[in-house]
Amino acid sequence: MEKEIIITEVALRDGSHAIGHQYTVDQVATIAKALNEAKVPYIEVTHGDGLGGSSLQYGFSKTDEMKLIEAAVSVVDFSKLAVLLLPGIGTIENLKEASKIGVKMARIATHVTEADISKQHIETAKNLGMETVGFLMMSHMAPVEKLVEQAKLMESYGADTVYIVDSAGALLPNEVRERVKALKNELAINIGFHAHNNLSLAMGNTLAAIEEGATRIDGSIRCLGAGAGNTQTEVLIAVLERMGIKTGIDLYKLMDVSEDIVSKILLEPQIINRDSLTLGYAGVYSSFLLHAKRAAQRFGVDSRDILMELGKRKVVGGQEDMIVDVAAELSKEKITIG
Amino acid sequence: MEKEIIITEVALRDGSHAIGHQYTVDQVATIAKALNEAKVPYIEVTHGDGLGGSSLQYGFSKTDEMKLIEAAVSVVDFSKLAVLLLPGIGTIENLKEASKIGVKMARIATHVTEADISKQHIETAKNLGMETVGFLMMSHMAPVEKLVEQAKLMESYGADTVYIVDSAGALLPNEVRERVKALKNELAINIGFHAHNNLSLAMGNTLAAIEEGATRIDGSIRCLGAGAGNTQTEVLIAVLERMGIKTGIDLYKLMDVSEDIVSKILLEPQIINRDSLTLGYAGVYSSFLLHAKRAAQRFGVDSRDILMELGKRKVVGGQEDMIVDVAAELSKEKITIG
């Protein structure tokens, strides 16, 4: 049987982080139209933190995301629209509204150990006739058995696909392999993989995931995503063509969209700098970065040591007060050693 | 036994391509000093096309490379200096001069099928007391058996190490695996790997090479190399630390050198754009790119189709006249089909 990989393009969602949630209706319509012409099967459009993400805490969107989604829906006749929703940030009402506008896929995202909060949203999306995806974020933070347990929960709620999401870009190829293999063994639904390039392994990890049986893959054109960006979509299509794997996407067209359209809206090119590398190396939330830098200055320690320690302790979002504690401890150790 | 990987930093050689061979004595001294402090074992300093590369054909260097090498030698007390030499471009005299200045490693580079022209240079370098490396460029263009045969030649000339060099950034992880595995089986000397990131696989391929037994790895800090750059050194060190593999290099120091020094001299950030992706996808020499674009315009075809055809025909440097032939043929086909 010939292998086929189904791509979801996330530059209009994950890329929203990289441009400070400043997408305009015109930009989204232009890019969605071009992606549609290149035969990209799914296009995700939402605030970087999903439906309802526009807020003081997560950053205000320049444009109401429903207007952006409407703009994308209005220009596609091949591609299907997807939205991301994090229960607690987005609501059932947001989901209904998106469905009404014409969104065909709902991706319900939770921390890798909190799949149980996705039940109501996955079920609602199913009832609305949408394709449903369970999206397990920060997958590197849970042991394989825990990941399997959580993925099974999402499967039991009716998810058509479950994604291993490497939010911090912290996974190594072998770690991706064992995770995909375990899910393939234990689940009957599609397995997906979403990478970040903080350790320069987005493409290597994606190929490892595909080899082990993942068939749903996220990419961002021109690497337009949080941190160092995601698996670069047009590069992935070239690599898959070299491997004889079909995606149905027009490679040259996609390369041109990247070069002639998307590259123009980037605030700066997506590279691996000190910050994104630190996130991948420590395996922590990007929102910790600024807090750690402030605490580092206050306590006279290296912000990277703080982040590494937070990574070791598996600190999660909402525990930001731990950052100052860790900085103070490191500072004390330093004095003792000194 | 604990694994140890020996890194050669190539930003002051391969990176010379990326900045149009405009390195100054001051830049080279500053970077080499910082790399030395970070305990990088080998630093390669030469024109992008090796000793003697400064020319109309390959691009003139701003500064005499021997002055750059001298500057680097004068600031290191830990790192050893390496030079690249392509027989036919560089000479035995260049090699002797470099050795006299204090260079400790000679890397003799040939096309993957032309190892026999390295004999005299490897032997001379040996006699000068230098560590010697055979550097098989465009390794994707030869079948595995041919690569093994050519590597054995270099071994027989006295090379201490032979490198698989993915000059076009065209190899896939499995192709790297089978090549390293074959060399490990057939050779007694060290195996090295030099990647380019044109298909976003520099890091993935490098890990595959290490898994199969490569112990000498090239990296370029901040990705400063030809095309989309090489395996990003500071990211590689972070990844290897995560894997428990030693390099002796100070990660934080290297991250700071990348961010605070090297990023400032880049003409533009090293990303994967339409051109570098095309080179990796087609697997052709970067020098073909401009010729192909000109021919494409003249014959009204897509330059990517020309480059793909050149890749299929395994055209090598010196056969640039083929480019117009291919363009003319593609144009004729187009008319016939149309």
XYZ file of C-alpha atoms in Angstrom:
676
model
C 0.000 0.000 0.000
C 1.304 3.418 -0.890
C 1.912 5.623 2.116
C -0.050 8.838 2.304
C 0.498 11.622 4.804
C -2.181 14.213 5.569
C -0.745 17.651 6.314
C -2.234 20.377 8.494
C -0.709 23.795 7.854
C -0.444 25.698 11.144
C 1.254 28.985 10.151
C -2.075 30.822 10.545
C -2.373 29.514 14.137
C 1.034 28.577 15.608
C 2.558 31.355 13.478
C 0.274 33.803 15.240
C 2.694 33.602 18.208
C 5.615 34.580 15.986
C 3.927 37.749 14.751
C 2.418 38.776 18.085
C -1.119 37.783 16.990
C -1.173 40.626 14.452
C -2.737 38.803 11.480
C -5.041 40.888 9.294
C -8.041 39.675 7.293
C -6.141 40.478 4.123
C -3.067 38.432 5.109
C -5.112 35.423 6.154
C -7.234 35.520 3.012
C -4.161 35.822 0.775
C -2.288 32.979 2.454
C -5.314 30.679 2.767
C -6.154 31.205 -0.918
C -2.588 30.330 -1.934
C -2.509 27.255 0.337
C -5.833 26.164 -1.146
C -4.393 26.464 -4.655
C -1.411 24.359 -3.563
C -3.911 21.682 -2.415
C -3.068 21.761 1.279
C -5.739 19.523 2.883
C -6.147 21.314 6.251
C -5.445 24.902 7.262
C -5.602 25.837 10.935
C -6.675 29.412 11.717
C -6.980 30.564 15.336
C -5.225 32.746 17.902
C -1.894 31.113 18.812
C -3.444 29.846 22.053
C -6.585 28.668 20.309
C -10.155 29.950 20.209
C -10.676 32.667 22.796
C -6.931 33.111 23.240
C -7.032 36.859 22.618
C -6.581 38.257 26.120
C -4.262 40.219 28.364
C -2.652 36.960 29.504
C -2.022 35.409 26.066
C -1.784 38.563 23.963
C -4.575 40.420 22.240
C -5.264 39.657 18.582
C -5.219 42.547 16.152
C -8.270 41.067 14.431
C -11.203 39.104 15.870
C -10.281 35.488 15.091
C -13.794 34.694 13.843
C -13.261 37.345 11.157
C -9.961 35.661 10.229
C -11.619 32.257 10.073
C -14.457 33.665 7.940
C -11.912 35.203 5.574
C -10.147 31.858 5.184
C -13.390 29.916 4.696
C -14.484 32.361 1.998
C -11.438 31.711 -0.225
C -11.090 27.910 -0.059
C -12.819 25.332 -2.219
C -10.405 22.464 -1.585
C -8.745 22.970 1.803
C -10.697 22.402 5.001
C -10.453 24.799 7.910
C -9.311 23.629 11.340
C -9.353 25.418 14.698
C -7.438 24.816 17.900
C -9.209 24.958 21.256
C -7.721 24.688 24.751
C -10.505 23.884 27.235
C -10.434 26.628 29.855
C -9.388 29.235 27.303
C -11.877 28.493 24.514
C -15.502 27.578 25.150
C -18.156 25.312 23.688
C -19.816 28.468 22.343
C -16.625 29.393 20.431
C -16.642 25.914 18.928
C -20.270 26.191 17.816
C -19.602 29.559 16.236
C -16.576 28.215 14.341
C -18.598 25.260 13.101
C -21.358 27.573 11.929
C -18.865 29.650 9.938
C -17.715 26.499 8.137
C -14.801 25.024 10.128
C -14.538 21.270 9.510
C -11.946 20.141 12.061
C -11.690 20.808 15.814
C -8.362 20.177 17.518
C -8.843 19.985 21.289
C -5.576 20.603 23.132
C -4.656 19.782 26.717
C -1.476 19.327 28.727
C -0.245 15.770 28.191
C -1.521 14.672 31.614
C -4.918 16.385 31.435
C -6.777 14.703 28.596
C -9.860 14.318 30.795
C -10.734 17.994 30.382
C -11.196 17.468 26.621
C -14.207 15.136 26.898
C -16.992 17.659 26.557
C -15.295 19.550 23.736
C -14.459 16.469 21.672
C -18.019 15.185 22.086
C -19.529 18.534 21.138
C -17.323 18.793 18.052
C -18.358 15.273 17.050
C -22.017 16.174 17.457
C -21.480 19.245 15.298
C -20.265 16.895 12.567
C -16.638 18.032 12.776
C -13.562 15.870 12.419
C -11.947 15.759 15.873
C -8.347 15.726 16.994
C -6.965 15.280 20.502
C -3.793 17.339 20.890
C -1.499 16.283 23.760
C 0.799 19.234 24.420
C 4.231 19.097 26.121
C 4.329 15.369 25.336
C 7.979 15.140 26.408
C 6.911 15.728 30.043
C 5.076 12.431 30.472
C 6.479 8.895 30.405
C 5.294 6.779 27.484
C 2.713 4.829 29.540
C 1.117 8.046 30.755
C 0.947 9.372 27.188
C -0.755 6.171 26.044
C -3.257 6.336 28.907
C -4.140 9.945 28.083
C -4.394 9.268 24.338
C -6.775 6.397 25.055
C -8.994 8.781 26.989
C -9.215 11.059 23.953
C -9.934 8.057 21.730
C -12.730 7.028 24.116
C -14.265 10.514 23.811
C -14.516 10.036 20.062
C -11.337 11.672 18.700
C -10.556 10.595 15.119
C -6.862 11.367 15.612
C -4.554 11.933 18.551
C -1.438 14.076 18.206
C 1.862 13.860 20.045
C 2.662 17.552 20.434
C 6.296 18.471 21.117
C 5.408 21.981 22.310
C 8.894 22.778 23.642
C 10.748 21.171 20.739
C 12.470 19.010 23.337
C 12.011 15.473 22.023
C 14.824 13.475 20.415
C 14.170 11.128 17.458
C 14.281 7.966 19.595
C 11.861 9.489 22.068
C 9.472 10.278 19.224
C 9.835 6.738 17.890
C 8.941 5.034 21.147
C 5.956 7.322 21.668
C 4.479 6.814 18.198
C 5.149 3.067 18.360
C 3.340 2.782 21.696
C 0.321 4.727 20.440
C 0.190 2.661 17.227
C 0.144 -0.504 19.327
C -2.555 0.638 21.701
C -4.891 2.849 19.659
C -7.083 2.235 16.631
C -7.310 5.884 15.512
C -4.878 8.020 13.457
C -1.649 9.143 15.099
C -0.387 12.675 14.451
C 2.828 14.545 15.235
C 3.421 18.256 15.790
C 7.074 19.364 16.085
C 8.981 22.477 17.075
C 12.466 23.144 15.740
C 14.155 24.435 18.920
C 16.735 21.613 18.805
C 16.884 21.629 14.975
C 15.096 18.284 15.011
C 11.615 19.151 13.715
C 12.249 17.405 10.377
C 14.270 14.503 11.781
C 11.619 13.858 14.432
C 8.821 14.118 11.876
C 10.464 11.478 9.668
C 10.936 9.242 12.722
C 7.213 9.663 13.537
C 6.204 8.807 9.968
C 8.429 5.738 9.936
C 6.680 4.460 13.049
C 3.248 4.994 11.584
C 2.116 8.591 12.182
C -0.022 9.689 9.223
C -1.138 13.170 10.315
C 1.606 15.770 10.354
C 1.650 19.486 11.179
C 3.871 21.851 9.263
C 4.308 25.603 9.157
C 5.245 27.241 5.908
C 8.506 29.216 6.216
C 8.770 27.788 9.759
C 6.218 30.383 10.903
C 5.449 29.115 14.419
C 6.331 29.667 18.078
C 9.956 29.373 19.230
C 12.149 28.346 16.307
C 9.020 27.400 14.361
C 7.664 24.013 13.346
C 8.478 21.455 10.671
C 8.862 23.681 7.591
C 5.983 22.565 5.368
C 7.463 23.167 1.913
C 10.677 21.396 2.952
C 8.686 18.468 4.339
C 6.812 18.084 1.039
C 10.160 17.989 -0.823
C 11.538 15.373 1.572
C 8.389 13.227 1.348
C 8.473 13.399 -2.475
C 12.093 12.177 -2.332
C 10.838 9.269 -0.191
C 7.969 8.465 -2.539
C 5.329 9.447 0.013
C 2.245 11.246 -1.260
C 0.638 14.349 0.228
C -1.248 15.668 -2.801
C 0.371 19.072 -2.272
C 1.933 21.050 -5.152
C 5.570 21.479 -4.060
C 6.622 24.285 -6.407
C 3.479 26.239 -5.643
C 4.106 25.886 -1.911
C 7.748 26.956 -2.292
C 6.530 30.059 -4.103
C 3.939 30.860 -1.421
C 6.720 30.625 1.181
C 9.119 32.850 -0.737
C 6.756 35.365 -2.303
C 4.044 35.756 0.354
C 4.815 34.324 3.798
C 8.423 35.511 4.025
C 7.150 39.099 3.686
C 4.983 38.990 6.806
C 7.566 37.521 9.177
C 8.805 40.043 11.717
C 12.182 38.302 11.552
C 13.411 35.069 9.977
C 12.792 31.929 12.045
C 16.168 30.784 13.312
C 17.398 28.925 16.378
C 18.712 31.585 18.726
C 19.790 31.491 22.359
C 16.218 31.716 23.623
C 14.614 29.068 21.440
C 17.556 26.700 21.975
C 17.250 27.173 25.740
C 13.536 26.291 25.632
C 14.201 23.102 23.700
C 17.172 22.141 25.841
C 15.391 22.746 29.152
C 12.054 21.478 27.846
C 9.973 24.255 29.413
C 7.111 26.548 28.438
C 8.114 29.572 26.381
C 6.146 31.759 28.771
C 8.776 30.964 31.445
C 11.549 32.666 29.496
C 10.903 36.271 30.427
C 10.156 35.417 34.080
C 13.409 33.451 34.299
C 15.416 36.326 32.847
C 13.969 38.727 35.407
C 14.618 36.330 38.290
C 18.144 35.684 36.986
C 18.952 39.380 37.126
C 17.484 39.759 40.593
C 19.392 36.817 42.081
C 22.572 37.052 40.014
C 22.317 33.613 38.407
C 22.138 32.385 34.793
C 18.565 32.272 33.460
C 19.456 29.020 31.686
C 20.235 27.334 35.004
C 16.824 28.397 36.290
C 15.062 27.029 33.222
C 17.017 23.753 33.352
C 15.993 23.284 36.970
C 12.343 24.041 36.128
C 12.555 21.461 33.356
C 13.956 18.852 35.746
C 11.165 19.530 38.220
C 8.582 19.305 35.420
C 7.034 22.619 36.364
C 3.929 23.432 34.313
C 2.013 26.580 33.349
C 0.341 28.202 36.355
C 3.317 27.421 38.608
C 5.228 30.555 37.627
C 5.874 31.364 41.317
C 8.313 28.433 41.310
C 10.636 30.480 39.088
C 11.608 32.900 41.845
C 11.982 30.024 44.346
C 14.367 28.210 42.015
C 16.378 31.376 41.349
C 16.733 32.006 45.088
C 17.867 28.415 45.718
C 20.430 28.555 42.917
C 21.722 31.854 44.247
C 22.135 30.336 47.734
C 23.983 27.304 46.336
C 26.261 29.631 44.444
C 27.189 31.530 47.591
C 27.743 28.316 49.526
C 30.004 26.899 46.814
C 31.749 30.214 46.288
C 32.543 2.817 27.114
C 31.314 6.383 27.147
C 30.769 7.830 23.685
C 32.801 10.871 22.736
C 32.324 13.009 19.654
C 35.056 15.256 18.291
C 33.719 18.455 16.745
C 35.281 20.530 13.992
C 33.845 24.053 13.797
C 33.623 25.116 10.138
C 32.026 28.589 10.305
C 35.387 30.192 9.495
C 35.634 28.052 6.318
C 32.204 26.884 5.097
C 30.759 30.108 6.491
C 33.096 32.016 4.215
C 30.666 31.177 1.361
C 27.784 32.727 3.282
C 29.551 36.053 3.727
C 31.092 36.233 0.253
C 34.604 35.438 1.568
C 34.739 38.798 3.359
C 36.266 37.692 6.673
C 38.628 40.178 8.306
C 41.590 39.401 10.558
C 39.737 40.992 13.429
C 36.596 38.850 12.966
C 38.569 35.619 12.656
C 40.699 36.411 15.717
C 37.642 37.329 17.799
C 35.687 34.212 16.832
C 38.648 31.820 17.089
C 39.522 33.185 20.546
C 35.943 32.679 21.732
C 35.762 29.156 20.271
C 39.058 28.360 21.981
C 37.635 29.534 25.311
C 34.601 27.308 24.740
C 37.026 24.362 24.283
C 36.168 23.581 20.655
C 38.784 20.968 19.646
C 39.222 21.885 15.952
C 38.614 25.142 14.112
C 38.773 25.160 10.316
C 39.941 28.413 8.721
C 40.260 28.656 4.935
C 38.559 30.206 1.913
C 35.177 28.492 1.403
C 36.690 26.447 -1.428
C 39.811 25.633 0.541
C 43.408 26.826 0.347
C 44.011 28.830 -2.804
C 40.268 29.258 -3.351
C 40.469 33.024 -3.636
C 40.029 33.581 -7.393
C 37.750 34.994 -10.041
C 36.047 31.606 -10.375
C 35.404 30.939 -6.675
C 35.276 34.495 -5.388
C 38.114 36.641 -4.143
C 38.802 36.740 -0.410
C 38.831 40.134 1.258
C 41.849 39.039 3.319
C 44.721 36.701 2.381
C 43.707 33.419 4.001
C 47.187 32.849 5.427
C 46.732 36.087 7.378
C 43.393 34.758 8.676
C 44.969 31.448 9.650
C 47.838 33.249 11.391
C 45.352 35.369 13.303
C 43.506 32.264 14.474
C 46.701 30.419 15.422
C 47.867 33.398 17.465
C 44.802 33.371 19.764
C 44.374 29.656 20.510
C 46.021 27.617 23.232
C 43.534 24.746 23.309
C 41.870 24.477 19.897
C 43.802 23.103 16.922
C 43.615 24.749 13.529
C 42.433 22.824 10.465
C 42.506 23.764 6.788
C 40.557 22.459 3.808
C 42.322 21.755 0.532
C 40.829 20.695 -2.803
C 43.582 19.257 -5.006
C 43.580 21.281 -8.231
C 42.603 24.453 -6.363
C 45.094 24.362 -3.478
C 48.677 23.194 -3.851
C 51.271 21.283 -1.884
C 53.009 24.626 -1.334
C 49.859 26.057 0.302
C 49.799 23.038 2.585
C 53.424 23.484 3.610
C 52.849 27.140 4.334
C 49.796 26.366 6.488
C 51.736 23.742 8.406
C 54.564 26.191 9.003
C 52.114 28.739 10.427
C 50.906 26.136 12.908
C 47.959 24.314 11.332
C 47.583 20.831 12.838
C 44.958 19.205 10.603
C 44.701 18.950 6.816
C 41.357 18.016 5.311
C 41.826 16.931 1.686
C 38.577 17.170 -0.275
C 37.623 15.540 -3.568
C 34.423 14.718 -5.423
C 33.095 11.416 -4.058
C 34.344 9.496 -7.092
C 37.783 11.119 -7.326
C 39.620 10.121 -4.156
C 42.670 9.132 -6.192
C 43.656 12.776 -6.672
C 44.107 13.144 -2.890
C 47.046 10.743 -2.590
C 49.906 13.200 -2.850
C 48.259 15.751 -0.567
C 47.339 13.286 2.175
C 50.874 11.842 2.086
C 52.475 15.279 2.213
C 50.288 16.331 5.136
C 51.231 13.112 6.953
C 54.913 13.788 6.355
C 54.450 17.293 7.714
C 53.170 15.693 10.916
C 49.588 16.848 10.441
C 46.462 14.911 11.297
C 44.831 14.038 7.950
C 41.228 13.826 6.866
C 39.839 12.589 3.545
C 36.720 14.586 2.682
C 34.394 12.927 0.135
C 32.172 15.701 -1.229
C 28.722 15.256 -2.840
C 28.533 11.840 -1.199
C 24.877 11.445 -2.206
C 25.939 11.121 -5.867
C 27.689 7.763 -5.482
C 26.196 4.387 -4.591
C 27.325 3.005 -1.236
C 29.848 0.542 -2.760
C 31.525 3.337 -4.683
C 31.750 5.473 -1.561
C 33.367 2.594 0.335
C 35.868 2.008 -2.478
C 36.845 5.679 -2.531
C 37.093 5.917 1.263
C 39.390 2.891 1.254
C 41.678 4.688 -1.171
C 41.955 7.605 1.234
C 42.599 5.211 4.099
C 45.366 3.564 2.063
C 46.999 6.982 1.508
C 47.225 7.414 5.280
C 44.121 9.412 6.176
C 43.309 9.240 9.905
C 39.649 9.964 9.244
C 37.343 9.872 6.242
C 34.285 12.104 6.055
C 30.983 11.567 4.304
C 30.259 15.076 3.046
C 26.666 15.902 2.146
C 27.629 19.003 0.153
C 24.184 19.538 -1.356
C 22.283 18.721 1.842
C 20.507 16.047 -0.164
C 20.869 12.914 1.967
C 18.002 11.455 4.002
C 18.605 9.856 7.434
C 18.392 6.283 6.116
C 20.869 7.109 3.352
C 23.276 8.490 5.942
C 22.816 5.368 8.078
C 23.652 2.922 5.329
C 26.707 4.952 4.297
C 28.174 5.233 7.794
C 27.397 1.587 8.511
C 29.192 0.460 5.347
C 32.268 2.566 6.120
C 32.351 1.326 9.722
C 32.303 -2.244 8.443
C 35.024 -1.780 5.869
C 37.426 0.781 7.341
C 39.606 0.855 10.434
C 39.927 4.655 10.660
C 37.570 7.282 12.136
C 34.369 8.072 10.245
C 33.204 11.685 10.028
C 30.040 13.386 8.809
C 29.543 16.891 7.383
C 25.940 17.978 6.814
C 24.104 20.830 5.111
C 20.642 21.874 6.233
C 18.968 22.419 2.834
C 16.318 19.779 3.603
C 16.193 20.718 7.318
C 17.884 17.405 8.090
C 21.386 18.468 9.158
C 20.717 17.585 12.813
C 18.607 14.490 12.121
C 21.242 13.168 9.714
C 24.047 13.946 12.156
C 22.346 11.953 14.920
C 21.805 9.068 12.495
C 25.535 9.188 11.608
C 26.529 9.182 15.289
C 24.207 6.262 16.041
C 25.931 4.248 13.320
C 29.384 5.025 14.639
C 30.598 8.339 13.200
C 32.775 10.052 15.826
C 33.977 13.150 13.954
C 31.288 15.728 13.264
C 31.359 19.130 11.578
C 29.212 21.942 12.847
C 28.882 25.616 12.070
C 27.991 28.009 14.820
C 24.783 29.969 14.066
C 24.479 27.716 10.958
C 27.087 29.882 9.222
C 27.814 27.812 6.117
C 26.936 27.483 2.421
C 23.304 27.012 1.359
C 21.085 26.780 4.428
C 24.203 26.241 6.560
C 25.471 23.154 8.363
C 24.598 21.355 11.582
C 24.277 24.253 14.032
C 27.135 23.624 16.472
C 25.688 25.072 19.675
C 22.416 23.201 19.070
C 24.328 19.973 18.438
C 26.182 20.334 21.737
C 22.861 20.774 23.555
C 21.409 17.705 21.849
C 24.489 15.584 22.587
C 24.418 16.667 26.245
C 20.783 15.544 26.385
C 21.959 12.181 24.998
C 24.802 11.906 27.510
C 27.469 12.149 24.797
C 30.599 14.122 25.627
C 32.273 16.740 23.443
C 34.213 18.690 26.070
C 32.667 21.919 24.740
C 31.161 24.534 27.058
C 27.549 24.805 25.892
C 26.569 28.122 27.500
C 29.766 29.753 26.283
C 29.123 28.534 22.739
C 25.508 29.759 22.846
C 26.814 33.171 23.874
C 29.415 33.235 21.087
C 26.633 32.467 18.610
C 24.289 35.135 19.926
C 26.712 37.895 20.845
C 29.440 37.566 18.181
C 28.622 35.373 15.188
C 25.047 36.578 14.671
C 26.429 40.094 14.153
C 28.577 39.182 11.145
C 25.936 37.259 9.190
C 24.755 39.139 6.119
C 21.336 37.587 6.678
C 20.023 34.846 8.982
C 20.557 31.301 7.710
C 17.141 29.978 6.753
C 15.853 27.463 4.217
C 14.613 29.538 1.301
C 13.509 28.612 -2.222
C 17.089 28.425 -3.486
C 18.623 26.317 -0.732
C 15.623 23.981 -0.694
C 15.922 23.532 -4.458
C 19.608 22.604 -4.129
C 18.867 19.972 -1.500
C 15.853 18.614 -3.360
C 17.639 18.365 -6.705
C 20.968 17.350 -5.138
C 23.105 19.619 -7.307
C 26.019 22.010 -6.888
C 25.101 25.455 -5.615
C 27.122 26.951 -8.471
C 24.464 25.606 -10.883
C 21.747 27.797 -9.403
C 22.480 31.060 -11.172
C 23.181 29.331 -14.507
C 19.887 27.463 -14.262
C 17.948 30.646 -13.545
C 19.447 32.335 -16.618
C 18.724 29.334 -18.836
C 15.190 29.116 -17.419
C 14.468 32.678 -18.428
C 15.938 32.194 -21.898
C 13.939 29.031 -22.626
C 10.775 29.828 -20.670
C 10.965 26.871 -18.303
C 11.125 26.538 -14.501
C 14.691 26.657 -13.178
C 13.742 23.946 -10.673
C 12.882 21.542 -13.500
C 16.328 22.172 -14.988
C 18.063 21.530 -11.675
C 16.014 18.371 -11.026
C 17.018 17.026 -14.435
C 20.684 17.868 -13.783
C 20.414 16.030 -10.467
C 18.930 12.964 -12.161
C 21.748 12.943 -14.728
C 24.327 13.324 -11.936
C 25.969 16.281 -13.655
C 29.104 17.477 -11.849
C 31.087 20.705 -11.658
C 32.788 21.513 -14.948
C 29.777 20.290 -16.946
C 27.942 23.613 -16.773
C 27.321 23.536 -20.555
C 24.793 20.775 -19.842
C 22.544 23.335 -18.198
C 21.615 25.057 -21.451
C 21.152 21.684 -23.187
C 18.743 20.539 -20.503
C 16.829 23.836 -20.617
C 16.482 23.567 -24.399
C 15.236 19.971 -24.152
C 12.690 20.834 -21.467
C 11.466 23.745 -23.551
C 10.996 21.464 -26.580
C 9.084 18.899 -24.489
C 6.875 21.667 -23.202
C 6.001 22.792 -26.725
C 5.316 19.222 -27.823
C 3.033 18.564 -24.869
C 1.365 21.982 -25.149
